[in-house]
Amino acid sequence: MTSTSAASTALAPYGWDETWADAFAPHAADGLLPGRVVRVDRGQCDVVTADGTVRADTEFVVPRDPMKVVCTGDWVAVDPGGDPRYVRAYLPRRTAFVRSTSSKRSDGQILAANVDHAVVAVSLAVDLDLGRIERFLALAWESGAQPVVVLTKADLVPDPVTLAHLVQDVETSAPGVPVLTVSALHGEGLDVLVALVGSGTSVLLGQSGAGKSTLANALVGADVMDVRAARDVDGKGRHTTTTRNLLALPSGGVLIDTPGLRGVGLFDAEGGVGQVFSEIEELAERCRFHDCAHATEPDCAVRSAVESGELPHRRLESYRKLVRENQWIVAKTDARVRAELRRDWKRKGAEGRAAMEIKRGRRM
């Protein structure tokens, strides 16, 4: 059996520490081995252990709750030997990056576990979609990780003034989030990113064609991920990464590369949305009504900020959209929230009808 000290030494590059060792102690008493999941596919996973990387079946950890399935980044307890091997349990997660699925039941899908940094890759080869960036950031903040926006393919924007404006646009949409410009092709800006992700676990997120695989290769220092050129017509790429893979970085830390995400649905991310739009939440505290919808209410500080130019109208519209979406997702599984939304819709409907009656009365 592998000793505890040997396991600690072998797994340290993957993030193993004394806290994880303490959490694993009951499983060690049962003779199980600690390991970190580096890849999951078709009910099986690759687990890096002190004995090397082993293939293990997850059938003993298949609950009805899809939020509790084994995923990349999990620390697990595996059989010490045998064929097949099994994952017997996973340790409580420190953080989890979750999005909603397309399921009518509004299930959540865990993309990565125990993540410290969420690196959102955004290509400068196409027009910036600030709304999508805000959506990624809401999920990142909700996960408990520190978001980072990396603007890739910076070599395609040679004009420094134009590049500075693009960075400023993203910084306005990402308060409290570092925004880096990188050209993985030429190695520009990588030193800052390497230092940032050099400790802990980072997950690399973004659409297909954002340059994630090229960035992952640059960080790892080897061609570990397949890379294909993005289409010239829209800058979108094919899915070169089809599974989530955990990679140890030579400079320290580990990286989880993910497939390109076309759909990024919120999943109970009220706190994350509030963090992304922190300036709107602060302004809302000065509104006359505590439940102000920032629509037609009098003395609305948020609308006043839009009218004065302090707050971009696009930011308010994006905020409203994500708040509505998150409320809808939560309401599908929470009867109390559903009832509150119905009351709110009825109240707004009555206010709208009353406003129309007043207008008609003035015309007569």
C-alpha positions as semicolon CSV with decimal commas, in nm:
position;residue;x (nm);y (nm);z (nm)
1;M;0,000;0,000;0,000
2;T;0,124;0,347;-0,076
3;S;0,222;0,541;0,237
4;T;0,055;0,869;0,329
5;S;0,383;1,060;0,294
6;A;0,447;0,909;-0,050
7;A;0,097;1,004;-0,162
8;S;0,146;1,359;-0,036
9;T;0,473;1,394;-0,229
10;A;0,338;1,246;-0,552
11;L;0,008;1,437;-0,547
12;A;0,140;1,775;-0,431
13;P;0,184;1,901;-0,791
14;Y;-0,189;1,836;-0,840
15;G;-0,295;2,040;-0,538
16;W;-0,289;1,786;-0,256
17;D;-0,242;1,950;0,085
18;E;-0,293;1,880;0,454
19;T;-0,659;1,983;0,442
20;W;-0,728;1,728;0,168
21;A;-0,528;1,468;0,363
22;D;-0,740;1,529;0,675
23;A;-1,061;1,495;0,471
24;F;-0,932;1,171;0,321
25;A;-0,835;1,013;0,655
26;P;-1,153;0,798;0,692
27;H;-1,099;0,653;0,343
28;A;-0,730;0,587;0,417
29;A;-0,844;0,385;0,719
30;D;-1,046;0,171;0,477
31;G;-0,735;0,103;0,270
32;L;-0,836;0,324;-0,025
33;L;-0,599;0,540;-0,229
34;P;-0,632;0,917;-0,280
35;G;-0,623;1,057;-0,631
36;R;-0,740;1,344;-0,847
37;V;-0,967;1,299;-1,147
38;V;-0,792;1,423;-1,461
39;R;-1,051;1,309;-1,715
40;V;-1,406;1,167;-1,720
41;D;-1,583;0,990;-2,006
42;R;-1,857;0,729;-2,041
43;G;-1,888;0,637;-1,677
44;Q;-1,515;0,595;-1,626
45;C;-1,237;0,831;-1,529
46;D;-0,861;0,864;-1,526
47;V;-0,728;0,926;-1,176
48;V;-0,373;1,035;-1,096
49;T;-0,250;0,858;-0,781
50;A;0,083;0,801;-0,611
51;D;0,097;0,472;-0,808
52;G;0,051;0,655;-1,139
53;T;-0,259;0,726;-1,345
54;V;-0,525;0,456;-1,317
55;R;-0,852;0,392;-1,497
56;A;-1,148;0,361;-1,263
57;D;-1,519;0,297;-1,294
58;T;-1,760;0,544;-1,131
59;E;-2,064;0,318;-1,100
60;F;-2,047;0,329;-0,719
61;V;-2,080;0,710;-0,731
62;V;-2,380;0,753;-0,965
63;P;-2,650;0,928;-0,758
64;R;-2,981;1,053;-0,890
65;D;-2,862;1,407;-0,835
66;P;-2,657;1,506;-1,144
67;M;-2,474;1,763;-0,930
68;K;-2,307;1,479;-0,740
69;V;-2,150;1,285;-1,025
70;V;-1,772;1,256;-1,038
71;C;-1,613;1,529;-1,249
72;T;-1,271;1,653;-1,354
73;G;-1,092;1,815;-1,062
74;D;-1,252;1,596;-0,794
75;W;-1,038;1,434;-0,526
76;V;-1,153;1,074;-0,494
77;A;-1,097;0,751;-0,305
78;V;-1,015;0,458;-0,536
79;D;-0,953;0,088;-0,487
80;P;-0,586;0,010;-0,418
81;G;-0,585;-0,256;-0,690
82;G;-0,792;-0,495;-0,893
83;D;-0,942;-0,500;-1,239
84;P;-1,165;-0,315;-1,273
85;R;-1,092;-0,047;-1,017
86;Y;-1,370;0,166;-0,874
87;V;-1,410;0,517;-0,739
88;R;-1,569;0,461;-0,401
89;A;-1,627;0,826;-0,300
90;Y;-1,520;1,182;-0,369
91;L;-1,415;1,440;-0,113
92;P;-1,637;1,743;-0,041
93;R;-1,573;2,008;-0,305
94;R;-1,427;2,345;-0,217
95;T;-1,569;2,505;-0,530
96;A;-1,768;2,387;-0,834
97;F;-1,823;2,553;-1,172
98;V;-2,184;2,478;-1,268
99;R;-2,405;2,571;-1,563
100;S;-2,764;2,476;-1,637
101;T;-2,836;2,202;-1,888
102;S;-3,094;2,208;-2,165
103;S;-3,302;1,965;-1,958
104;K;-3,664;2,065;-1,895
105;R;-3,599;1,974;-1,531
106;S;-3,346;2,257;-1,512
107;D;-3,063;2,035;-1,394
108;G;-2,717;2,169;-1,326
109;Q;-2,406;2,037;-1,498
110;I;-2,073;2,050;-1,316
111;L;-1,791;2,144;-1,552
112;A;-1,502;2,140;-1,304
113;A;-1,447;2,098;-0,931
114;N;-1,207;2,247;-0,676
115;V;-1,111;2,541;-0,897
116;D;-0,928;2,851;-0,771
117;H;-0,917;3,056;-1,094
118;A;-1,170;3,066;-1,378
119;V;-0,988;3,184;-1,691
120;V;-1,235;3,312;-1,949
121;A;-1,069;3,312;-2,293
122;V;-1,210;3,566;-2,540
123;S;-1,084;3,594;-2,896
124;L;-0,992;3,935;-3,037
125;A;-1,028;3,790;-3,388
126;V;-1,401;3,866;-3,376
127;D;-1,618;4,143;-3,232
128;L;-1,641;4,135;-2,854
129;D;-1,962;3,993;-2,711
130;L;-1,969;4,171;-2,376
131;G;-2,296;4,008;-2,276
132;R;-2,145;3,662;-2,312
133;I;-1,841;3,767;-2,110
134;E;-2,070;3,888;-1,832
135;R;-2,253;3,554;-1,842
136;F;-1,928;3,358;-1,803
137;L;-1,820;3,584;-1,519
138;A;-2,150;3,538;-1,334
139;L;-2,097;3,162;-1,335
140;A;-1,733;3,203;-1,237
141;W;-1,809;3,425;-0,937
142;E;-2,090;3,192;-0,830
143;S;-1,850;2,895;-0,838
144;G;-1,632;3,049;-0,569
145;A;-1,333;3,087;-0,804
146;Q;-1,156;3,412;-0,893
147;P;-1,237;3,503;-1,255
148;V;-0,975;3,621;-1,503
149;V;-1,049;3,741;-1,857
150;V;-0,780;3,664;-2,113
151;L;-0,814;3,839;-2,449
152;T;-0,643;3,598;-2,688
153;K;-0,497;3,653;-3,035
154;A;-0,386;4,004;-2,939
155;D;-0,143;3,998;-3,234
156;L;-0,447;4,044;-3,461
157;V;-0,500;4,393;-3,312
158;P;-0,169;4,565;-3,390
159;D;-0,293;4,918;-3,314
160;P;-0,222;4,982;-2,941
161;V;-0,495;5,247;-2,917
162;T;-0,760;5,010;-3,052
163;L;-0,637;4,735;-2,820
164;A;-0,654;4,971;-2,521
165;H;-1,016;5,059;-2,605
166;L;-1,109;4,691;-2,627
167;V;-0,948;4,621;-2,291
168;Q;-1,132;4,916;-2,139
169;D;-1,466;4,789;-2,274
170;V;-1,405;4,452;-2,110
171;E;-1,285;4,607;-1,783
172;T;-1,608;4,810;-1,767
173;S;-1,802;4,484;-1,801
174;A;-1,584;4,297;-1,552
175;P;-1,543;4,501;-1,230
176;G;-1,289;4,348;-0,995
177;V;-1,161;4,106;-1,259
178;P;-0,807;4,109;-1,406
179;V;-0,814;4,154;-1,786
180;L;-0,505;4,030;-1,969
181;T;-0,408;4,046;-2,338
182;V;-0,218;3,747;-2,472
183;S;-0,076;3,624;-2,799
184;A;0,000;3,257;-2,739
185;L;0,134;3,234;-3,094
186;H;0,411;3,485;-3,018
187;G;0,437;3,428;-2,643
188;E;0,328;3,783;-2,560
189;G;0,162;3,841;-2,222
190;L;0,203;3,481;-2,111
191;D;0,439;3,564;-1,823
192;V;0,164;3,750;-1,637
193;L;-0,085;3,468;-1,691
194;V;0,169;3,201;-1,588
195;A;0,233;3,388;-1,263
196;L;-0,140;3,419;-1,198
197;V;-0,223;3,050;-1,250
198;G;0,104;2,926;-1,100
199;S;-0,067;2,814;-0,780
200;G;-0,390;2,628;-0,728
201;T;-0,623;2,499;-0,998
202;S;-0,742;2,699;-1,299
203;V;-1,022;2,611;-1,540
204;L;-1,001;2,741;-1,897
205;L;-1,339;2,845;-2,040
206;G;-1,465;3,000;-2,361
207;Q;-1,630;2,942;-2,695
208;S;-1,485;2,725;-2,971
209;G;-1,231;2,930;-3,162
210;A;-1,131;3,138;-2,859
211;G;-0,782;2,991;-2,867
212;K;-0,814;2,781;-2,550
213;S;-0,618;2,482;-2,679
214;T;-0,337;2,704;-2,811
215;L;-0,330;2,880;-2,475
216;A;-0,326;2,548;-2,288
217;N;-0,033;2,427;-2,499
218;A;0,157;2,748;-2,429
219;L;0,101;2,718;-2,054
220;V;0,194;2,350;-2,045
221;G;0,494;2,406;-2,273
222;A;0,403;2,118;-2,505
223;D;0,148;2,033;-2,774
224;V;-0,084;1,840;-2,545
225;M;-0,406;1,969;-2,702
226;D;-0,511;1,948;-3,066
227;V;-0,540;2,287;-3,239
228;R;-0,736;2,379;-3,552
229;A;-0,777;2,711;-3,726
230;A;-1,095;2,910;-3,666
231;R;-1,323;2,988;-3,959
232;D;-1,246;3,319;-4,125
233;V;-1,615;3,399;-4,176
234;D;-1,712;3,415;-3,808
235;G;-1,404;3,327;-3,606
236;K;-1,565;3,011;-3,467
237;G;-1,367;2,692;-3,432
238;R;-1,442;2,324;-3,419
239;H;-1,442;2,132;-3,093
240;T;-1,078;2,024;-3,076
241;T;-1,121;1,953;-2,704
242;T;-1,402;1,702;-2,643
243;T;-1,346;1,623;-2,275
244;R;-1,233;1,817;-1,971
245;N;-0,866;1,742;-1,905
246;L;-0,660;1,830;-1,598
247;L;-0,297;1,912;-1,677
248;A;-0,008;1,981;-1,440
249;L;0,179;2,301;-1,532
250;P;0,561;2,307;-1,529
251;S;0,560;2,642;-1,349
252;G;0,327;2,514;-1,079
253;G;-0,048;2,482;-1,051
254;V;-0,282;2,273;-1,263
255;L;-0,506;2,361;-1,555
256;I;-0,843;2,212;-1,655
257;D;-0,907;2,263;-2,026
258;T;-1,270;2,240;-2,134
259;P;-1,453;2,196;-2,467
260;G;-1,587;2,510;-2,631
261;L;-1,914;2,613;-2,466
262;R;-2,193;2,717;-2,702
263;G;-2,457;2,735;-2,432
264;V;-2,374;2,901;-2,101
265;G;-2,695;2,890;-1,901
266;L;-2,704;3,031;-1,550
267;F;-2,776;2,794;-1,263
268;D;-2,888;2,959;-0,938
269;A;-2,627;3,232;-0,983
270;E;-2,787;3,527;-0,807
271;G;-2,469;3,606;-0,615
272;G;-2,256;3,580;-0,928
273;V;-2,484;3,814;-1,124
274;G;-2,470;4,064;-0,839
275;Q;-2,089;4,048;-0,838
276;V;-2,064;4,109;-1,213
277;F;-2,298;4,407;-1,191
278;S;-2,176;4,535;-0,856
279;E;-2,209;4,899;-0,961
280;I;-2,579;4,847;-1,039
281;E;-2,637;4,675;-0,705
282;E;-2,468;4,967;-0,528
283;L;-2,680;5,220;-0,719
284;A;-2,996;5,021;-0,639
285;E;-2,939;5,081;-0,268
286;R;-3,019;5,450;-0,334
287;C;-3,351;5,379;-0,510
288;R;-3,668;5,490;-0,327
289;F;-3,811;5,137;-0,326
290;H;-3,606;4,841;-0,204
291;D;-3,766;4,615;-0,469
292;C;-3,722;4,867;-0,750
293;A;-3,719;4,702;-1,094
294;H;-3,541;5,005;-1,245
295;A;-3,817;5,041;-1,503
296;T;-4,089;5,300;-1,430
297;E;-4,054;5,352;-1,055
298;P;-3,999;5,710;-0,935
299;D;-3,663;5,814;-0,785
300;C;-3,477;5,521;-0,939
301;A;-3,104;5,578;-0,889
302;V;-3,013;5,318;-1,153
303;R;-3,220;5,482;-1,427
304;S;-3,085;5,822;-1,326
305;A;-2,730;5,688;-1,369
306;V;-2,819;5,567;-1,719
307;E;-2,972;5,903;-1,810
308;S;-2,664;6,090;-1,686
309;G;-2,428;5,860;-1,874
310;E;-2,271;5,723;-1,556
311;L;-2,404;5,374;-1,634
312;P;-2,411;5,235;-1,991
313;H;-2,762;5,139;-2,099
314;R;-2,622;4,812;-2,236
315;R;-2,507;4,714;-1,886
316;L;-2,854;4,767;-1,741
317;E;-3,018;4,564;-2,018
318;S;-2,766;4,281;-1,971
319;Y;-2,826;4,289;-1,595
320;R;-3,203;4,268;-1,641
321;K;-3,167;3,978;-1,882
322;L;-2,945;3,771;-1,652
323;V;-3,159;3,845;-1,345
324;R;-3,474;3,732;-1,531
325;E;-3,303;3,418;-1,659
326;N;-3,172;3,326;-1,317
327;Q;-3,513;3,384;-1,156
328;W;-3,674;3,161;-1,417
329;I;-3,420;2,882;-1,356
330;V;-3,465;2,899;-0,979
331;A;-3,845;2,919;-1,009
332;K;-3,855;2,587;-1,196
333;T;-3,744;2,407;-0,880
334;D;-3,860;2,644;-0,603
335;A;-4,236;2,684;-0,548
336;R;-4,190;2,989;-0,324
337;V;-3,994;3,174;-0,594
338;R;-4,257;3,076;-0,853
339;A;-4,530;3,226;-0,637
340;E;-4,330;3,547;-0,585
341;L;-4,273;3,581;-0,959
342;R;-4,644;3,532;-1,031
343;R;-4,734;3,803;-0,779
344;D;-4,472;4,033;-0,931
345;W;-4,604;3,972;-1,285
346;K;-4,963;4,040;-1,172
347;R;-4,855;4,361;-0,996
348;K;-4,667;4,485;-1,301
349;G;-4,958;4,391;-1,525
350;A;-5,197;4,589;-1,308
351;E;-4,960;4,887;-1,306
352;G;-4,933;4,871;-1,684
353;R;-5,310;4,859;-1,729
354;A;-5,353;5,151;-1,486
355;A;-5,096;5,355;-1,677
356;M;-5,280;5,285;-2,004
357;E;-5,611;5,392;-1,850
358;I;-5,453;5,719;-1,737
359;K;-5,320;5,784;-2,086
360;R;-5,659;5,711;-2,241
361;G;-5,828;5,943;-1,994
362;R;-5,592;6,225;-2,089
363;R;-5,666;6,180;-2,457
364;M;-6,043;6,201;-2,408
